[in-house]
Coordinates of C-alpha atoms in Angstrom, one line a residue:
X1 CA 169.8 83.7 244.6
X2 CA 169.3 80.1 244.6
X3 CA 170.2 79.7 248.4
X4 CA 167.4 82.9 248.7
X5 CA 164.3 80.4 246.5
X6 CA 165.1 77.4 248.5
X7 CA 164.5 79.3 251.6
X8 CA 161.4 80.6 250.5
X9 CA 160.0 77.4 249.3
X10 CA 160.9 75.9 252.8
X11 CA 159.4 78.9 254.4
X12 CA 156.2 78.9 252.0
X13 CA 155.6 74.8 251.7
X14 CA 153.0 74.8 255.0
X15 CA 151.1 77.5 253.7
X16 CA 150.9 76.2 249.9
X17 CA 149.8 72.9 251.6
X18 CA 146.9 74.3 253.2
X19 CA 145.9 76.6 250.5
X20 CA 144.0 74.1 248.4
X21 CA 142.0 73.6 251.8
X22 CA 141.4 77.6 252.9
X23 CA 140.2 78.3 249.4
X24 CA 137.5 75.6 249.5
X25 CA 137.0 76.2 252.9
X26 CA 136.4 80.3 251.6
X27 CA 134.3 79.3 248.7
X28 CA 132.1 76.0 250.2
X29 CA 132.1 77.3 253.5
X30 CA 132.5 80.8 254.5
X31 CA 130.9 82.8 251.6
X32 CA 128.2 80.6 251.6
X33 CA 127.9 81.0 255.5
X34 CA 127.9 85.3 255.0
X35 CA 125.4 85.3 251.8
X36 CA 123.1 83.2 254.2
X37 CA 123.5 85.6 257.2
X38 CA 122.5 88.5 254.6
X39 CA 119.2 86.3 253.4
X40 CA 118.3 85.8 256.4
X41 CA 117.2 89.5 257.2
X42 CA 115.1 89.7 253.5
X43 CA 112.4 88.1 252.0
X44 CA 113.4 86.4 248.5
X45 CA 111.9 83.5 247.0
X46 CA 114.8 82.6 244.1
X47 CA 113.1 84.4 241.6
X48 CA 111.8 87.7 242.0
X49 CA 114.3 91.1 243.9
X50 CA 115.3 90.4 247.8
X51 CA 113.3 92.6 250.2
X52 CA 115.5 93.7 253.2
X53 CA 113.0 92.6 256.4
X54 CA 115.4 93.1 259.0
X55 CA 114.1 91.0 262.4
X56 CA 111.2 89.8 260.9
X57 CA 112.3 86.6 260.0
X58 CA 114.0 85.7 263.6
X59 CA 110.9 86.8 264.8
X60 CA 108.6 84.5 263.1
X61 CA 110.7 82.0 263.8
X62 CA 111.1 82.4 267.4
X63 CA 107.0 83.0 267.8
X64 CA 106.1 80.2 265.5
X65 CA 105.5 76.5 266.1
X66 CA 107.9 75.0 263.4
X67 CA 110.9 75.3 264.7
X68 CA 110.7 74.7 268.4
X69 CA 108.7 71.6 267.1
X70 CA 111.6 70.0 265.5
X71 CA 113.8 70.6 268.1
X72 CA 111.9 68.8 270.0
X73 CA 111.5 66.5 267.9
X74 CA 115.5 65.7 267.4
X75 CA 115.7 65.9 271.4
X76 CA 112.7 63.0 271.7
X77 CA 114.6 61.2 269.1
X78 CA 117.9 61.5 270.6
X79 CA 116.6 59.7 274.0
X80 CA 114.9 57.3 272.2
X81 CA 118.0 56.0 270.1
X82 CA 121.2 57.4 271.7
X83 CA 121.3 55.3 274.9
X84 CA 120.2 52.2 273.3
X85 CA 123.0 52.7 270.3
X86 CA 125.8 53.2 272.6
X87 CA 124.7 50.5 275.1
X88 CA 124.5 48.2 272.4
X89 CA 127.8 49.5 270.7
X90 CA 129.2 48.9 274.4
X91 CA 128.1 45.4 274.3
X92 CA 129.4 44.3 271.1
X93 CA 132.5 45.8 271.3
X94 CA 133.1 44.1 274.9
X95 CA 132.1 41.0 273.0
X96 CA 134.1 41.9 270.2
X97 CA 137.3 42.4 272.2
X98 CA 136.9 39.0 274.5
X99 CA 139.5 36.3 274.1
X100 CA 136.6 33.7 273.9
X101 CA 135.0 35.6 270.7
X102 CA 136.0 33.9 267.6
X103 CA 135.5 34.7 264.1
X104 CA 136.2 39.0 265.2
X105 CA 136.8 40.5 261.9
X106 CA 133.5 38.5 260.4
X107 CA 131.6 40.2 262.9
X108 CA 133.2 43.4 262.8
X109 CA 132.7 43.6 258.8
X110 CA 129.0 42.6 259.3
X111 CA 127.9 45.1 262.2
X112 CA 129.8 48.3 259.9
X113 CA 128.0 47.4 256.7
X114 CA 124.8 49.2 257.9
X115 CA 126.9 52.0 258.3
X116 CA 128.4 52.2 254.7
X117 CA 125.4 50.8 252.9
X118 CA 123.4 53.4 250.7
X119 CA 121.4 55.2 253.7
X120 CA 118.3 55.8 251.0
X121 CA 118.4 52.1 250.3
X122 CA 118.2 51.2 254.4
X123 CA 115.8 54.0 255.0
X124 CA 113.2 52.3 251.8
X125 CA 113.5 48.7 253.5
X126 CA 112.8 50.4 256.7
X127 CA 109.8 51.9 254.9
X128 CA 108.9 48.5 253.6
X129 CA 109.0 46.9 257.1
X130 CA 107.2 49.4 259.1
X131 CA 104.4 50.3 256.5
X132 CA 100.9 49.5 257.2
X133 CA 100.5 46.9 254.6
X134 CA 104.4 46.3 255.4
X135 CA 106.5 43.0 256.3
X136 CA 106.2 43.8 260.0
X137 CA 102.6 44.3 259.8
X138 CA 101.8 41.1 258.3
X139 CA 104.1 38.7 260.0
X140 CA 102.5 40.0 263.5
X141 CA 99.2 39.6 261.9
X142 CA 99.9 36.4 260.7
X143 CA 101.2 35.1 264.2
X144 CA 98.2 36.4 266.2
X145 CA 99.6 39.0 267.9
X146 CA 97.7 41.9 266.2
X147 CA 94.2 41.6 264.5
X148 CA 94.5 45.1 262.6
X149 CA 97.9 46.8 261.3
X150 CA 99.8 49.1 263.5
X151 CA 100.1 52.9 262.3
X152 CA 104.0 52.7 262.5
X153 CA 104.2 55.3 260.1
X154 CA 101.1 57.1 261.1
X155 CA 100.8 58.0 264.4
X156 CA 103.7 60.4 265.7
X157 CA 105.5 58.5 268.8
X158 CA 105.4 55.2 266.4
X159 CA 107.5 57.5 264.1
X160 CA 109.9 58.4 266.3
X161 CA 110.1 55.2 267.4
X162 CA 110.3 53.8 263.5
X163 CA 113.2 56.4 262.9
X164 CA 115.0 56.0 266.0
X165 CA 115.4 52.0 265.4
X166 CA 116.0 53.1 261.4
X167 CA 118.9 55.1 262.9
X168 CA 119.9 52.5 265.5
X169 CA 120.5 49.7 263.0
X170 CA 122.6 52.4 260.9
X171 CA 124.9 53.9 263.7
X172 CA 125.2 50.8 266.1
X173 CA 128.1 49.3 264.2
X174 CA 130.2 52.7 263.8
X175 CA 130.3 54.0 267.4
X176 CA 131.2 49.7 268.0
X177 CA 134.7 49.9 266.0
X178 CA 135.3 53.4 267.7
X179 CA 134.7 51.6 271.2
X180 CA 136.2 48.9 270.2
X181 CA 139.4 50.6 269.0
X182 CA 139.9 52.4 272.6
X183 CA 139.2 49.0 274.7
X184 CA 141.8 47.1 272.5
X185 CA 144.0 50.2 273.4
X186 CA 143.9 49.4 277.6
X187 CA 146.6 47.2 278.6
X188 CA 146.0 44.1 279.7
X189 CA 148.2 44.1 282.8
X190 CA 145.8 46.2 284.2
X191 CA 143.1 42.9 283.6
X192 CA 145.9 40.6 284.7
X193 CA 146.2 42.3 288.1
X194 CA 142.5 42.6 288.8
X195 CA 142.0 39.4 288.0
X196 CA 145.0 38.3 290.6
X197 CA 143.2 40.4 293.1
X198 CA 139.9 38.3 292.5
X199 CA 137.6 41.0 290.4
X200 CA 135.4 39.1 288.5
X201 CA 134.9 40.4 284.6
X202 CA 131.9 42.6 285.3
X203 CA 134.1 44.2 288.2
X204 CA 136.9 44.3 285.9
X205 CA 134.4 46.2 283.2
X206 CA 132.8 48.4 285.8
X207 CA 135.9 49.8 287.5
X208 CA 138.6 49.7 284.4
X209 CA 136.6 49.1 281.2
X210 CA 134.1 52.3 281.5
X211 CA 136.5 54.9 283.6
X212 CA 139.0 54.4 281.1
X213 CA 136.5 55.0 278.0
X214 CA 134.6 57.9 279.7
X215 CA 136.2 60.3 277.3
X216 CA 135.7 57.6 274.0
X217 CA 131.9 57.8 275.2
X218 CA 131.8 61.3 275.7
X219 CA 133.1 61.9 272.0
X220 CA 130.6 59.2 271.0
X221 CA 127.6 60.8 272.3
X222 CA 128.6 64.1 271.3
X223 CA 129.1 62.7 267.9
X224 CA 125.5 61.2 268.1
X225 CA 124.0 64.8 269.4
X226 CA 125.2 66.4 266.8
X227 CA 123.5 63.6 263.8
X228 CA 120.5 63.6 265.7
X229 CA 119.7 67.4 265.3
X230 CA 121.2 66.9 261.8
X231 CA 118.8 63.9 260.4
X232 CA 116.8 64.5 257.2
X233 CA 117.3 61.7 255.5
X234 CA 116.3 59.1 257.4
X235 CA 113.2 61.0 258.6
X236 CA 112.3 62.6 254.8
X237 CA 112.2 59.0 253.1
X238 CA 110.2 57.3 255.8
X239 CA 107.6 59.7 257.1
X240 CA 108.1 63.1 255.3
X241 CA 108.3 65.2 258.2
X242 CA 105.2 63.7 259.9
X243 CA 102.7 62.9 260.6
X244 CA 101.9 66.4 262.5
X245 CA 105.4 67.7 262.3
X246 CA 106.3 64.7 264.4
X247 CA 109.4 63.8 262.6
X248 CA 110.6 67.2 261.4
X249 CA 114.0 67.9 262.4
X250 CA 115.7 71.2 262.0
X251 CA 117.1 70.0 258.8
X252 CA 113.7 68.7 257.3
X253 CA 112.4 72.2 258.1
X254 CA 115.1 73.9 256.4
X255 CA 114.8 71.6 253.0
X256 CA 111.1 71.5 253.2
X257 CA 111.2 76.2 253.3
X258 CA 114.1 76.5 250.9
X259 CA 112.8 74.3 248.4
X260 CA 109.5 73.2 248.7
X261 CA 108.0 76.3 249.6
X262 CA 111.1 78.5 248.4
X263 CA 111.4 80.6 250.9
X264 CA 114.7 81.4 250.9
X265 CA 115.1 84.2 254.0
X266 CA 112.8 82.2 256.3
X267 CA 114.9 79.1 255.5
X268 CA 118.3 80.8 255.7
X269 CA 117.1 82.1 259.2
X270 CA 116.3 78.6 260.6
X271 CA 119.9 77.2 259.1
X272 CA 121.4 80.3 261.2
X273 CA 119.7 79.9 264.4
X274 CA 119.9 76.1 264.6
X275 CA 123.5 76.7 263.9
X276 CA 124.1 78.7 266.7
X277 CA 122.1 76.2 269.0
X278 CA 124.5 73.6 268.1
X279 CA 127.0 75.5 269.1
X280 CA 126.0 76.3 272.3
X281 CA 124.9 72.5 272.8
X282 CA 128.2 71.4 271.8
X283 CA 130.0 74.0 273.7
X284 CA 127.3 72.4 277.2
X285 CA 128.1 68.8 276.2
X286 CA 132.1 69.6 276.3
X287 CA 132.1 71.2 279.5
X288 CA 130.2 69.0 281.2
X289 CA 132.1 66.0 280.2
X290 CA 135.5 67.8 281.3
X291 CA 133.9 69.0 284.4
X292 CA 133.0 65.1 285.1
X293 CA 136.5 64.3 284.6

């Protein structure tokens, strides 16, 4: 009998491991995920019965403006800030990983901090620098260059340009320790020889550094795709959504349905549908990667 429990608990021990994870995965995740498939075909406010729809909701969606507008928006944002964070990332983990840079952990813990700091706090210094009557403002005024403030926050490309650098400064550091962990993993005999053979350091960068992080870069950028269709708060704080929708993402839409207008269906519709675009963008992004490799 004893022989028989001890075999059971061996048997059972991966399962009872995981069960703490699979029931909050059933309750946070999944149930939440089915009750939202079911709003999404009625029309309920919070308050008042559901009203079964059916389509309608997909197809306001898919006629209306809001939605295809912040997707847009994410994609403008996404080549404004994603190529300049991971070149920059690049570029400071190269430095970072040099024999000539000194003081590495220093500058290491300084470039992260953005990344663990209170977002809300960095988005509301942001706010402070790029307002009208801001820092930025003021010191550009001050030094000649401008005679009137700019509309950083006003005008819709200068707010996707505001909330692109917002999310530059936060991310920069992050995707730098993740490069900077996979060059530190190269060995250096493969340095050694190219520099026998007479490669200079870019050489040495161009033809072992980057080949050998293609896949770190890939995971980077995929990384970055998926935050970029998933800002809110970085966009909500500084601009609200706009001006004009200009700075709605997906996510902004979704908060500013659910529970500013509390529209539950509508809102549970756009969390469904942008879910499934992020799938299939994912899903694009993989295979393209792997086919490059």
């Amino acid at each position: 009998m004893q022989n028989f429990y001890w075999r059971w608990q061996f048997k059972t021990a991966p399962y009872r491991f995981i069960a703490p994870f699979f029931i909050c995965f059933v309750v946070f995740v999944f149930i939440p995920f089915i009750f939202s498939i079911y709003l999404s075909f009625t029309n309920w406010h919070g308050e008042e019965a559901k009203t079964f729809v059916g389509l309608a909701n997909y197809k306001t969606l898919l006629t209306g403006r809001e939605f295809w507008q912040s997707l847009l928006n994410s994609i403008i944002i996404f080549v404004l800030y994603v190529p300049a964070m991971l070149l920059l990332a690049l570029i400071f983990a190269s430095c970072l990983s040099s024999s000539w840079m000194k003081w590495t952990g220093f500058f290491r813990t300084v470039f992260f901090i953005p990344n663990i700091t209170s977002v809300v706090a960095i988005s509301f210094v942001f706010l402070l620098i790029f307002n009208s009557t801001g820092i930025l403002n003021q010191l550009l005024m001050n030094a000649g260059v401008i005679h009137e403030p700019i509309p950083f926050l006003e005008t819709p490309w200068w707010a996707r340009i505001s909330v692109s650098l917002l999310v530059i400064f936060r991310w920069t550091g992050y995707n730098m320790i993740l490069l900077l962990g996979g060059m530190q993993s190269i060995s250096k005999s493969l340095y050694e020889a190219a520099e026998v053979d007479g490669a200079s350091g870019i050489k040495s960068f161009w033809y072992i550094t980057l080949p050998l992080m293609k896949r770190l870069l890939a995971f980077c950028t995929v990384l970055s795709t998926l935050g970029t269709f998933s800002l809110f708060t970085e966009p909500f704080i500084l601009t609200k959504g706009g001006p004009n929708l200009a700075t709605t993402t997906p996510v902004v839409l979704i908060y500013k349905e659910s529970f500013q207008n509390l529209n539950m269906g509508y809102a549970s519709t756009i969390s469904i549908f942008f879910f499934i675009v992020m799938m299939i963008l994912s899903l694009m992004q993989l295979r393209l990667f792997r086919e490059n490799d």
